[in-house]
């Protein structure tokens, strides 16, 4: 099987009835690029930049960050690279920031919330990204967006730094797509409004499931509630995809669900445009999609949206998509 998949490295990902979707890779450092290329990713769909900040005793400088972003953009040779701005907090701590302990870190001062408060940290990252933007096809994505005002505030800081760099004579790419992670239910519910202002969505199911089901993604006692196939999750995913398409934007997914063989038929049917997963899952996913009819998966997805339990959905997918 592995040998069969290997033949697909340079192939496009097209359903049996001719619909193209993009298979992208999630990465944490420029060192992951080799796996991205070897596994035939069409893009980097999520570059988690927090690893640049972790395992050290002070913040990375603008130049250090610039070098990492540039390395990834150049390594991808013009293919899209979605870089997510700092998503610290929750399960990822930065001891040197000396932040107070919180009762509920996953509901607390993290990611964009921290960046909009600690503006110097955020501005430094945005400058590094903008400077790197002329070396490839950069798209910038903000994590943990809960309100439109957060997105607008982050966007205006980006625009300020862009203007600063331009006035300093630094080359910055003309068009940089600006998107958000959809991983908080409020944002999924209001996706039609967000879609008017963002260039793309990437659905972060790892967090979206935990927040929708109110089940800590790290807590085994409640892991039975962590249900990617719960129809409530599927309906949120559909709302996000439909909202994007209505405004002519694209919708991807970069949570673990995007690389799961039981989820892929449903996501194809729901109209997802980009699937971002660990590089080692890409060839298997491509081989699966080549054998799926999008029209049939649309029927499956429509039925799943009307079901009432996870179990029902999983049974239906297994039958329709010929999984064991
Ligand atoms: C997610 O929440 O789905 C996601 C991709 O982000 P992370 O796993 O880094 O929280
Ligand atoms: Mg997340």
mmCIF file of C-alpha atoms and ligand atoms in Angstrom:
data_model
loop_
_atom_site.group_PDB
_atom_site.id
_atom_site.type_symbol
_atom_site.label_atom_id
_atom_site.label_comp_id
_atom_site.label_asym_id
_atom_site.label_seq_id
_atom_site.Cartn_x
_atom_site.Cartn_y
_atom_site.Cartn_z
ATOM 1 C CA UNK A 1 0.000 0.000 0.000
ATOM 2 C CA UNK A 2 2.777 2.421 0.938
ATOM 3 C CA UNK A 3 4.384 1.839 -2.456
ATOM 4 C CA UNK A 4 1.080 2.593 -4.182
ATOM 5 C CA UNK A 5 0.703 5.825 -2.209
ATOM 6 C CA UNK A 6 4.270 6.860 -3.019
ATOM 7 C CA UNK A 7 3.345 7.040 -6.709
ATOM 8 C CA UNK A 8 0.944 9.865 -5.858
ATOM 9 C CA UNK A 9 3.623 12.291 -4.660
ATOM 10 C CA UNK A 10 3.397 14.572 -7.673
ATOM 11 C CA UNK A 11 -0.291 14.044 -8.397
ATOM 12 C CA UNK A 12 -3.130 16.481 -7.899
ATOM 13 C CA UNK A 13 -5.876 15.565 -5.441
ATOM 14 C CA UNK A 14 -9.030 15.147 -7.513
ATOM 15 C CA UNK A 15 -12.198 13.269 -6.589
ATOM 16 C CA UNK A 16 -13.431 10.492 -8.916
ATOM 17 C CA UNK A 17 -15.920 12.976 -10.387
ATOM 18 C CA UNK A 18 -13.256 15.564 -11.089
ATOM 19 C CA UNK A 19 -13.294 18.044 -8.190
ATOM 20 C CA UNK A 20 -9.909 19.318 -6.993
ATOM 21 C CA UNK A 21 -9.159 19.852 -3.313
ATOM 22 C CA UNK A 22 -5.874 20.980 -1.786
ATOM 23 C CA UNK A 23 -3.922 18.739 0.585
ATOM 24 C CA UNK A 24 -1.627 20.768 2.815
ATOM 25 C CA UNK A 25 0.728 19.993 5.677
ATOM 26 C CA UNK A 26 0.891 21.170 9.278
ATOM 27 C CA UNK A 27 4.428 22.092 10.376
ATOM 28 C CA UNK A 28 6.120 23.415 13.502
ATOM 29 C CA UNK A 29 9.612 24.340 12.268
ATOM 30 C CA UNK A 30 11.519 24.776 8.994
ATOM 31 C CA UNK A 31 13.026 21.318 9.685
ATOM 32 C CA UNK A 32 9.653 19.777 8.874
ATOM 33 C CA UNK A 33 9.901 20.908 5.236
ATOM 34 C CA UNK A 34 11.620 17.759 4.045
ATOM 35 C CA UNK A 35 8.616 15.677 5.112
ATOM 36 C CA UNK A 36 6.307 18.169 3.425
ATOM 37 C CA UNK A 37 8.073 17.789 0.084
ATOM 38 C CA UNK A 38 8.562 14.017 0.345
ATOM 39 C CA UNK A 39 4.874 13.513 0.988
ATOM 40 C CA UNK A 40 3.669 15.682 -1.857
ATOM 41 C CA UNK A 41 1.897 18.447 0.055
ATOM 42 C CA UNK A 42 0.413 21.141 -2.185
ATOM 43 C CA UNK A 43 0.857 23.800 0.510
ATOM 44 C CA UNK A 44 1.639 24.417 4.145
ATOM 45 C CA UNK A 45 -1.809 24.875 5.684
ATOM 46 C CA UNK A 46 -0.641 25.556 9.226
ATOM 47 C CA UNK A 47 2.781 26.690 10.399
ATOM 48 C CA UNK A 48 2.512 26.689 14.189
ATOM 49 C CA UNK A 49 4.962 29.453 15.112
ATOM 50 C CA UNK A 50 4.846 28.926 18.871
ATOM 51 C CA UNK A 51 7.740 26.434 18.710
ATOM 52 C CA UNK A 52 9.988 29.385 17.820
ATOM 53 C CA UNK A 53 9.141 30.829 21.218
ATOM 54 C CA UNK A 54 9.311 27.622 23.255
ATOM 55 C CA UNK A 55 12.251 25.761 24.810
ATOM 56 C CA UNK A 56 14.307 28.915 25.376
ATOM 57 C CA UNK A 57 14.554 31.648 28.010
ATOM 58 C CA UNK A 58 13.671 34.781 26.067
ATOM 59 C CA UNK A 59 11.568 35.923 23.123
ATOM 60 C CA UNK A 60 12.943 35.261 19.627
ATOM 61 C CA UNK A 61 14.154 38.456 17.919
ATOM 62 C CA UNK A 62 12.608 39.872 14.762
ATOM 63 C CA UNK A 63 15.619 38.694 12.754
ATOM 64 C CA UNK A 64 15.491 35.154 14.128
ATOM 65 C CA UNK A 65 11.822 34.936 13.231
ATOM 66 C CA UNK A 66 12.401 36.454 9.812
ATOM 67 C CA UNK A 67 14.999 33.765 9.017
ATOM 68 C CA UNK A 68 12.605 30.948 9.954
ATOM 69 C CA UNK A 69 9.673 32.344 7.974
ATOM 70 C CA UNK A 70 11.889 33.055 4.978
ATOM 71 C CA UNK A 71 13.303 29.503 5.084
ATOM 72 C CA UNK A 72 9.801 28.018 4.961
ATOM 73 C CA UNK A 73 8.581 30.353 2.208
ATOM 74 C CA UNK A 74 11.650 29.723 0.058
ATOM 75 C CA UNK A 75 11.521 25.995 0.748
ATOM 76 C CA UNK A 76 7.943 25.842 -0.544
ATOM 77 C CA UNK A 77 8.984 27.509 -3.822
ATOM 78 C CA UNK A 78 5.948 29.693 -4.330
ATOM 79 C CA UNK A 79 3.381 27.233 -2.980
ATOM 80 C CA UNK A 80 1.038 28.713 -0.354
ATOM 81 C CA UNK A 81 2.252 28.886 3.245
ATOM 82 C CA UNK A 82 -0.269 29.736 5.961
ATOM 83 C CA UNK A 83 1.607 31.055 8.978
ATOM 84 C CA UNK A 84 -0.341 31.239 12.214
ATOM 85 C CA UNK A 85 0.638 34.020 14.581
ATOM 86 C CA UNK A 86 1.608 33.172 18.138
ATOM 87 C CA UNK A 87 -0.834 30.776 19.826
ATOM 88 C CA UNK A 88 0.632 30.514 23.292
ATOM 89 C CA UNK A 89 -1.332 29.619 26.422
ATOM 90 C CA UNK A 90 -3.692 26.737 27.100
ATOM 91 C CA UNK A 91 -1.460 23.666 26.896
ATOM 92 C CA UNK A 92 1.553 25.685 25.644
ATOM 93 C CA UNK A 93 3.329 27.796 28.271
ATOM 94 C CA UNK A 94 6.156 30.331 27.993
ATOM 95 C CA UNK A 95 7.836 30.458 31.430
ATOM 96 C CA UNK A 96 9.791 33.647 30.641
ATOM 97 C CA UNK A 97 6.605 35.672 30.077
ATOM 98 C CA UNK A 98 5.797 35.168 33.746
ATOM 99 C CA UNK A 99 2.029 35.152 33.293
ATOM 100 C CA UNK A 100 -0.183 34.555 36.331
ATOM 101 C CA UNK A 101 -1.607 31.045 36.784
ATOM 102 C CA UNK A 102 -5.206 30.758 35.642
ATOM 103 C CA UNK A 103 -8.114 28.579 36.775
ATOM 104 C CA UNK A 104 -9.035 27.704 33.170
ATOM 105 C CA UNK A 105 -6.033 28.207 30.888
ATOM 106 C CA UNK A 106 -7.949 27.010 27.810
ATOM 107 C CA UNK A 107 -10.514 29.749 28.440
ATOM 108 C CA UNK A 108 -7.993 32.337 29.444
ATOM 109 C CA UNK A 109 -5.387 34.819 28.339
ATOM 110 C CA UNK A 110 -3.913 33.115 25.290
ATOM 111 C CA UNK A 111 -3.173 33.436 21.590
ATOM 112 C CA UNK A 112 -4.676 36.555 19.963
ATOM 113 C CA UNK A 113 -5.911 37.759 23.356
ATOM 114 C CA UNK A 114 -2.338 37.907 24.600
ATOM 115 C CA UNK A 115 -1.017 39.349 21.326
ATOM 116 C CA UNK A 116 -3.527 42.213 21.333
ATOM 117 C CA UNK A 117 -2.489 43.079 24.891
ATOM 118 C CA UNK A 118 1.280 42.524 24.621
ATOM 119 C CA UNK A 119 1.490 44.498 21.419
ATOM 120 C CA UNK A 120 5.288 44.620 21.233
ATOM 121 C CA UNK A 121 5.488 40.840 21.041
ATOM 122 C CA UNK A 122 2.843 40.824 18.302
ATOM 123 C CA UNK A 123 4.311 43.720 16.308
ATOM 124 C CA UNK A 124 7.710 42.027 16.271
ATOM 125 C CA UNK A 125 6.192 38.881 14.804
ATOM 126 C CA UNK A 126 4.144 40.816 12.245
ATOM 127 C CA UNK A 127 7.219 42.732 11.087
ATOM 128 C CA UNK A 128 9.184 39.504 10.693
ATOM 129 C CA UNK A 129 6.343 38.005 8.667
ATOM 130 C CA UNK A 130 5.941 41.057 6.447
ATOM 131 C CA UNK A 131 9.675 41.167 5.764
ATOM 132 C CA UNK A 132 9.594 37.483 4.789
ATOM 133 C CA UNK A 133 6.521 37.936 2.587
ATOM 134 C CA UNK A 134 8.498 38.803 -0.534
ATOM 135 C CA UNK A 135 10.185 35.369 -0.521
ATOM 136 C CA UNK A 136 7.146 33.262 -1.362
ATOM 137 C CA UNK A 137 3.379 32.932 -1.140
ATOM 138 C CA UNK A 138 2.593 33.999 2.426
ATOM 139 C CA UNK A 139 -0.839 33.920 4.019
ATOM 140 C CA UNK A 140 -1.225 35.095 7.614
ATOM 141 C CA UNK A 141 -3.714 33.551 10.038
ATOM 142 C CA UNK A 142 -4.793 34.691 13.506
ATOM 143 C CA UNK A 143 -5.597 32.035 16.160
ATOM 144 C CA UNK A 144 -8.433 31.912 18.695
ATOM 145 C CA UNK A 145 -10.500 34.680 17.160
ATOM 146 C CA UNK A 146 -13.771 35.027 19.096
ATOM 147 C CA UNK A 147 -15.059 38.394 17.850
ATOM 148 C CA UNK A 148 -14.859 40.545 14.747
ATOM 149 C CA UNK A 149 -13.286 43.325 16.772
ATOM 150 C CA UNK A 150 -10.331 41.075 17.587
ATOM 151 C CA UNK A 151 -9.831 40.389 13.900
ATOM 152 C CA UNK A 152 -10.097 44.073 13.025
ATOM 153 C CA UNK A 153 -7.629 45.045 15.761
ATOM 154 C CA UNK A 154 -5.101 42.438 14.631
ATOM 155 C CA UNK A 155 -5.529 43.470 11.006
ATOM 156 C CA UNK A 156 -4.968 47.124 11.783
ATOM 157 C CA UNK A 157 -1.737 46.347 13.683
ATOM 158 C CA UNK A 158 -0.592 44.394 10.631
ATOM 159 C CA UNK A 159 -1.425 47.319 8.372
ATOM 160 C CA UNK A 160 0.432 49.729 10.639
ATOM 161 C CA UNK A 161 3.557 47.587 10.567
ATOM 162 C CA UNK A 162 3.263 47.207 6.827
ATOM 163 C CA UNK A 163 3.158 50.988 6.410
ATOM 164 C CA UNK A 164 6.134 51.343 8.764
ATOM 165 C CA UNK A 165 8.209 48.866 6.774
ATOM 166 C CA UNK A 166 7.301 50.416 3.458
ATOM 167 C CA UNK A 167 8.326 53.850 4.716
ATOM 168 C CA UNK A 168 11.634 52.306 5.839
ATOM 169 C CA UNK A 169 12.124 51.130 2.265
ATOM 170 C CA UNK A 170 11.621 47.417 3.022
ATOM 171 C CA UNK A 171 10.074 45.252 0.311
ATOM 172 C CA UNK A 172 6.724 43.731 1.329
ATOM 173 C CA UNK A 173 4.491 41.523 -0.857
ATOM 174 C CA UNK A 174 1.565 43.432 -2.391
ATOM 175 C CA UNK A 175 -1.126 40.912 -1.629
ATOM 176 C CA UNK A 176 -1.011 38.845 1.542
ATOM 177 C CA UNK A 177 -4.179 36.864 2.249
ATOM 178 C CA UNK A 178 -5.370 37.334 5.801
ATOM 179 C CA UNK A 179 -7.420 34.635 7.493
ATOM 180 C CA UNK A 180 -8.541 33.320 10.839
ATOM 181 C CA UNK A 181 -8.716 30.028 12.672
ATOM 182 C CA UNK A 182 -12.313 29.085 13.346
ATOM 183 C CA UNK A 183 -11.932 27.230 16.626
ATOM 184 C CA UNK A 184 -14.342 29.074 18.911
ATOM 185 C CA UNK A 185 -18.078 28.406 18.448
ATOM 186 C CA UNK A 186 -19.008 32.121 18.445
ATOM 187 C CA UNK A 187 -16.921 32.574 15.315
ATOM 188 C CA UNK A 188 -18.366 29.527 13.576
ATOM 189 C CA UNK A 189 -21.897 30.772 14.312
ATOM 190 C CA UNK A 190 -21.063 34.248 13.012
ATOM 191 C CA UNK A 191 -19.038 33.001 10.038
ATOM 192 C CA UNK A 192 -21.286 34.809 7.539
ATOM 193 C CA UNK A 193 -20.226 38.139 9.060
ATOM 194 C CA UNK A 194 -16.544 37.192 9.301
ATOM 195 C CA UNK A 195 -16.555 35.992 5.690
ATOM 196 C CA UNK A 196 -17.140 39.559 4.487
ATOM 197 C CA UNK A 197 -13.847 40.682 6.032
ATOM 198 C CA UNK A 198 -11.397 37.769 6.016
ATOM 199 C CA UNK A 199 -9.751 36.182 2.968
ATOM 200 C CA UNK A 200 -10.071 32.619 4.266
ATOM 201 C CA UNK A 201 -11.041 30.387 7.167
ATOM 202 C CA UNK A 202 -9.144 27.457 8.605
ATOM 203 C CA UNK A 203 -11.261 25.355 10.947
ATOM 204 C CA UNK A 204 -9.356 24.285 14.050
ATOM 205 C CA UNK A 205 -11.322 21.259 15.138
ATOM 206 C CA UNK A 206 -8.961 20.357 17.977
ATOM 207 C CA UNK A 207 -10.222 23.380 19.863
ATOM 208 C CA UNK A 208 -13.612 23.771 18.168
ATOM 209 C CA UNK A 209 -14.653 20.324 19.439
ATOM 210 C CA UNK A 210 -13.422 20.991 22.972
ATOM 211 C CA UNK A 211 -15.235 24.330 23.170
ATOM 212 C CA UNK A 212 -18.459 23.113 21.545
ATOM 213 C CA UNK A 213 -18.728 19.992 23.690
ATOM 214 C CA UNK A 214 -17.260 21.705 26.797
ATOM 215 C CA UNK A 215 -14.818 18.799 27.104
ATOM 216 C CA UNK A 216 -11.155 19.576 27.837
ATOM 217 C CA UNK A 217 -9.108 18.073 25.011
ATOM 218 C CA UNK A 218 -6.463 16.920 27.524
ATOM 219 C CA UNK A 219 -8.820 15.288 30.053
ATOM 220 C CA UNK A 220 -9.288 11.538 29.586
ATOM 221 C CA UNK A 221 -12.234 11.347 31.942
ATOM 222 C CA UNK A 222 -14.319 13.368 29.493
ATOM 223 C CA UNK A 223 -12.762 12.107 26.279
ATOM 224 C CA UNK A 224 -16.017 10.281 25.427
ATOM 225 C CA UNK A 225 -17.461 13.731 24.786
ATOM 226 C CA UNK A 226 -14.709 14.683 22.393
ATOM 227 C CA UNK A 227 -16.759 13.811 19.300
ATOM 228 C CA UNK A 228 -15.629 14.987 15.860
ATOM 229 C CA UNK A 229 -18.633 13.264 14.275
ATOM 230 C CA UNK A 230 -21.231 14.737 16.536
ATOM 231 C CA UNK A 231 -23.788 16.316 14.175
ATOM 232 C CA UNK A 232 -23.420 19.583 16.114
ATOM 233 C CA UNK A 233 -19.781 19.782 14.999
ATOM 234 C CA UNK A 234 -20.686 18.883 11.418
ATOM 235 C CA UNK A 235 -23.310 21.627 11.340
ATOM 236 C CA UNK A 236 -20.783 24.199 12.554
ATOM 237 C CA UNK A 237 -18.302 23.042 9.924
ATOM 238 C CA UNK A 238 -20.972 23.367 7.259
ATOM 239 C CA UNK A 239 -21.893 26.878 8.388
ATOM 240 C CA UNK A 240 -18.283 27.952 8.082
ATOM 241 C CA UNK A 241 -17.761 26.429 4.636
ATOM 242 C CA UNK A 242 -21.043 27.797 3.254
ATOM 243 C CA UNK A 243 -20.344 31.258 4.667
ATOM 244 C CA UNK A 244 -16.910 31.326 3.018
ATOM 245 C CA UNK A 245 -18.248 30.216 -0.355
ATOM 246 C CA UNK A 246 -21.076 32.720 -0.301
ATOM 247 C CA UNK A 247 -18.444 35.497 -0.205
ATOM 248 C CA UNK A 248 -16.149 33.803 -2.728
ATOM 249 C CA UNK A 249 -13.593 32.863 -0.063
ATOM 250 C CA UNK A 250 -12.012 29.476 0.675
ATOM 251 C CA UNK A 251 -12.348 27.294 3.739
ATOM 252 C CA UNK A 252 -9.779 24.842 5.020
ATOM 253 C CA UNK A 253 -9.350 22.710 8.107
ATOM 254 C CA UNK A 254 -6.130 22.263 10.066
ATOM 255 C CA UNK A 255 -7.312 20.289 13.095
ATOM 256 C CA UNK A 256 -6.593 16.555 13.386
ATOM 257 C CA UNK A 257 -9.989 15.804 11.899
ATOM 258 C CA UNK A 258 -8.830 16.928 8.435
ATOM 259 C CA UNK A 259 -6.521 13.915 8.121
ATOM 260 C CA UNK A 260 -8.894 11.299 9.528
ATOM 261 C CA UNK A 261 -10.122 8.723 7.020
ATOM 262 C CA UNK A 262 -13.597 8.679 8.540
ATOM 263 C CA UNK A 263 -13.857 12.476 8.378
ATOM 264 C CA UNK A 264 -12.483 12.973 4.875
ATOM 265 C CA UNK A 265 -15.588 11.661 3.017
ATOM 266 C CA UNK A 266 -17.813 13.948 5.084
ATOM 267 C CA UNK A 267 -15.565 16.984 4.686
ATOM 268 C CA UNK A 268 -15.360 16.447 0.942
ATOM 269 C CA UNK A 269 -19.147 16.278 0.858
ATOM 270 C CA UNK A 270 -19.467 19.426 2.973
ATOM 271 C CA UNK A 271 -17.364 21.271 0.391
ATOM 272 C CA UNK A 272 -14.095 21.795 2.258
ATOM 273 C CA UNK A 273 -11.489 23.330 -0.089
ATOM 274 C CA UNK A 274 -8.255 22.622 1.776
ATOM 275 C CA UNK A 275 -7.305 19.778 4.132
ATOM 276 C CA UNK A 276 -4.230 20.435 6.269
ATOM 277 C CA UNK A 277 -2.758 17.505 8.190
ATOM 278 C CA UNK A 278 0.478 15.965 9.358
ATOM 279 C CA UNK A 279 2.647 15.382 6.296
ATOM 280 C CA UNK A 280 2.696 11.619 6.843
ATOM 281 C CA UNK A 281 -1.086 11.420 6.316
ATOM 282 C CA UNK A 282 -1.155 13.187 2.944
ATOM 283 C CA UNK A 283 -0.527 10.368 0.492
ATOM 284 C CA UNK A 284 -3.056 8.101 2.163
ATOM 285 C CA UNK A 285 -5.629 10.917 2.116
ATOM 286 C CA UNK A 286 -4.905 11.578 -1.562
ATOM 287 C CA UNK A 287 -5.388 7.952 -2.474
ATOM 288 C CA UNK A 288 -8.678 7.919 -0.562
ATOM 289 C CA UNK A 289 -10.022 11.077 -2.243
ATOM 290 C CA UNK A 290 -9.099 9.855 -5.737
ATOM 291 C CA UNK A 291 -11.599 7.039 -5.139
ATOM 292 C CA UNK A 292 -14.427 9.108 -3.671
ATOM 293 C CA UNK A 293 -17.187 10.773 -5.670
ATOM 294 C CA UNK A 294 -17.832 14.269 -4.394
ATOM 295 C CA UNK A 295 -21.470 14.096 -5.528
ATOM 296 C CA UNK A 296 -21.993 10.906 -3.503
ATOM 297 C CA UNK A 297 -20.255 12.400 -0.485
ATOM 298 C CA UNK A 298 -22.544 15.436 -0.717
ATOM 299 C CA UNK A 299 -25.491 13.080 -0.294
ATOM 300 C CA UNK A 300 -23.777 11.394 2.637
ATOM 301 C CA UNK A 301 -23.019 14.743 4.279
ATOM 302 C CA UNK A 302 -26.606 15.950 3.811
ATOM 303 C CA UNK A 303 -27.858 12.835 5.602
ATOM 304 C CA UNK A 304 -25.263 13.124 8.365
ATOM 305 C CA UNK A 305 -26.339 16.699 9.096
ATOM 306 C CA UNK A 306 -29.830 15.379 9.884
ATOM 307 C CA UNK A 307 -28.631 12.616 12.225
ATOM 308 C CA UNK A 308 -28.711 12.854 15.988
ATOM 309 C CA UNK A 309 -25.677 10.966 17.290
ATOM 310 C CA UNK A 310 -21.995 10.391 16.612
ATOM 311 C CA UNK A 311 -22.556 6.649 16.310
ATOM 312 C CA UNK A 312 -25.150 7.043 13.567
ATOM 313 C CA UNK A 313 -22.848 9.319 11.588
ATOM 314 C CA UNK A 314 -19.869 6.982 11.883
ATOM 315 C CA UNK A 315 -21.939 3.991 10.738
ATOM 316 C CA UNK A 316 -23.208 5.899 7.732
ATOM 317 C CA UNK A 317 -19.736 7.079 6.696
ATOM 318 C CA UNK A 318 -18.271 3.605 6.999
ATOM 319 C CA UNK A 319 -20.966 2.157 4.764
ATOM 320 C CA UNK A 320 -20.935 4.944 2.162
ATOM 321 C CA UNK A 321 -17.171 5.383 1.931
ATOM 322 C CA UNK A 322 -16.351 1.654 2.106
ATOM 323 C CA UNK A 323 -14.241 1.852 5.263
ATOM 324 C CA UNK A 324 -13.659 -1.198 7.466
HETATM 325 C C1 LIG B 1 -6.861 23.375 16.392
HETATM 326 O O1 LIG B 1 -7.252 23.901 17.435
HETATM 327 O O2 LIG B 1 -7.553 22.586 15.722
HETATM 328 C C2 LIG B 1 -5.510 23.654 15.869
HETATM 329 C C3 LIG B 1 -5.128 23.236 14.681
HETATM 330 O O3 LIG B 1 -4.669 24.350 16.677
HETATM 331 P P1 LIG B 1 -3.857 23.722 17.891
HETATM 332 O O4 LIG B 1 -3.989 22.215 17.800
HETATM 333 O O5 LIG B 1 -2.463 24.199 17.708
HETATM 334 O O6 LIG B 1 -4.564 24.315 19.059
HETATM 335 MG MG1 LIG B 2 -6.229 25.553 18.391
#
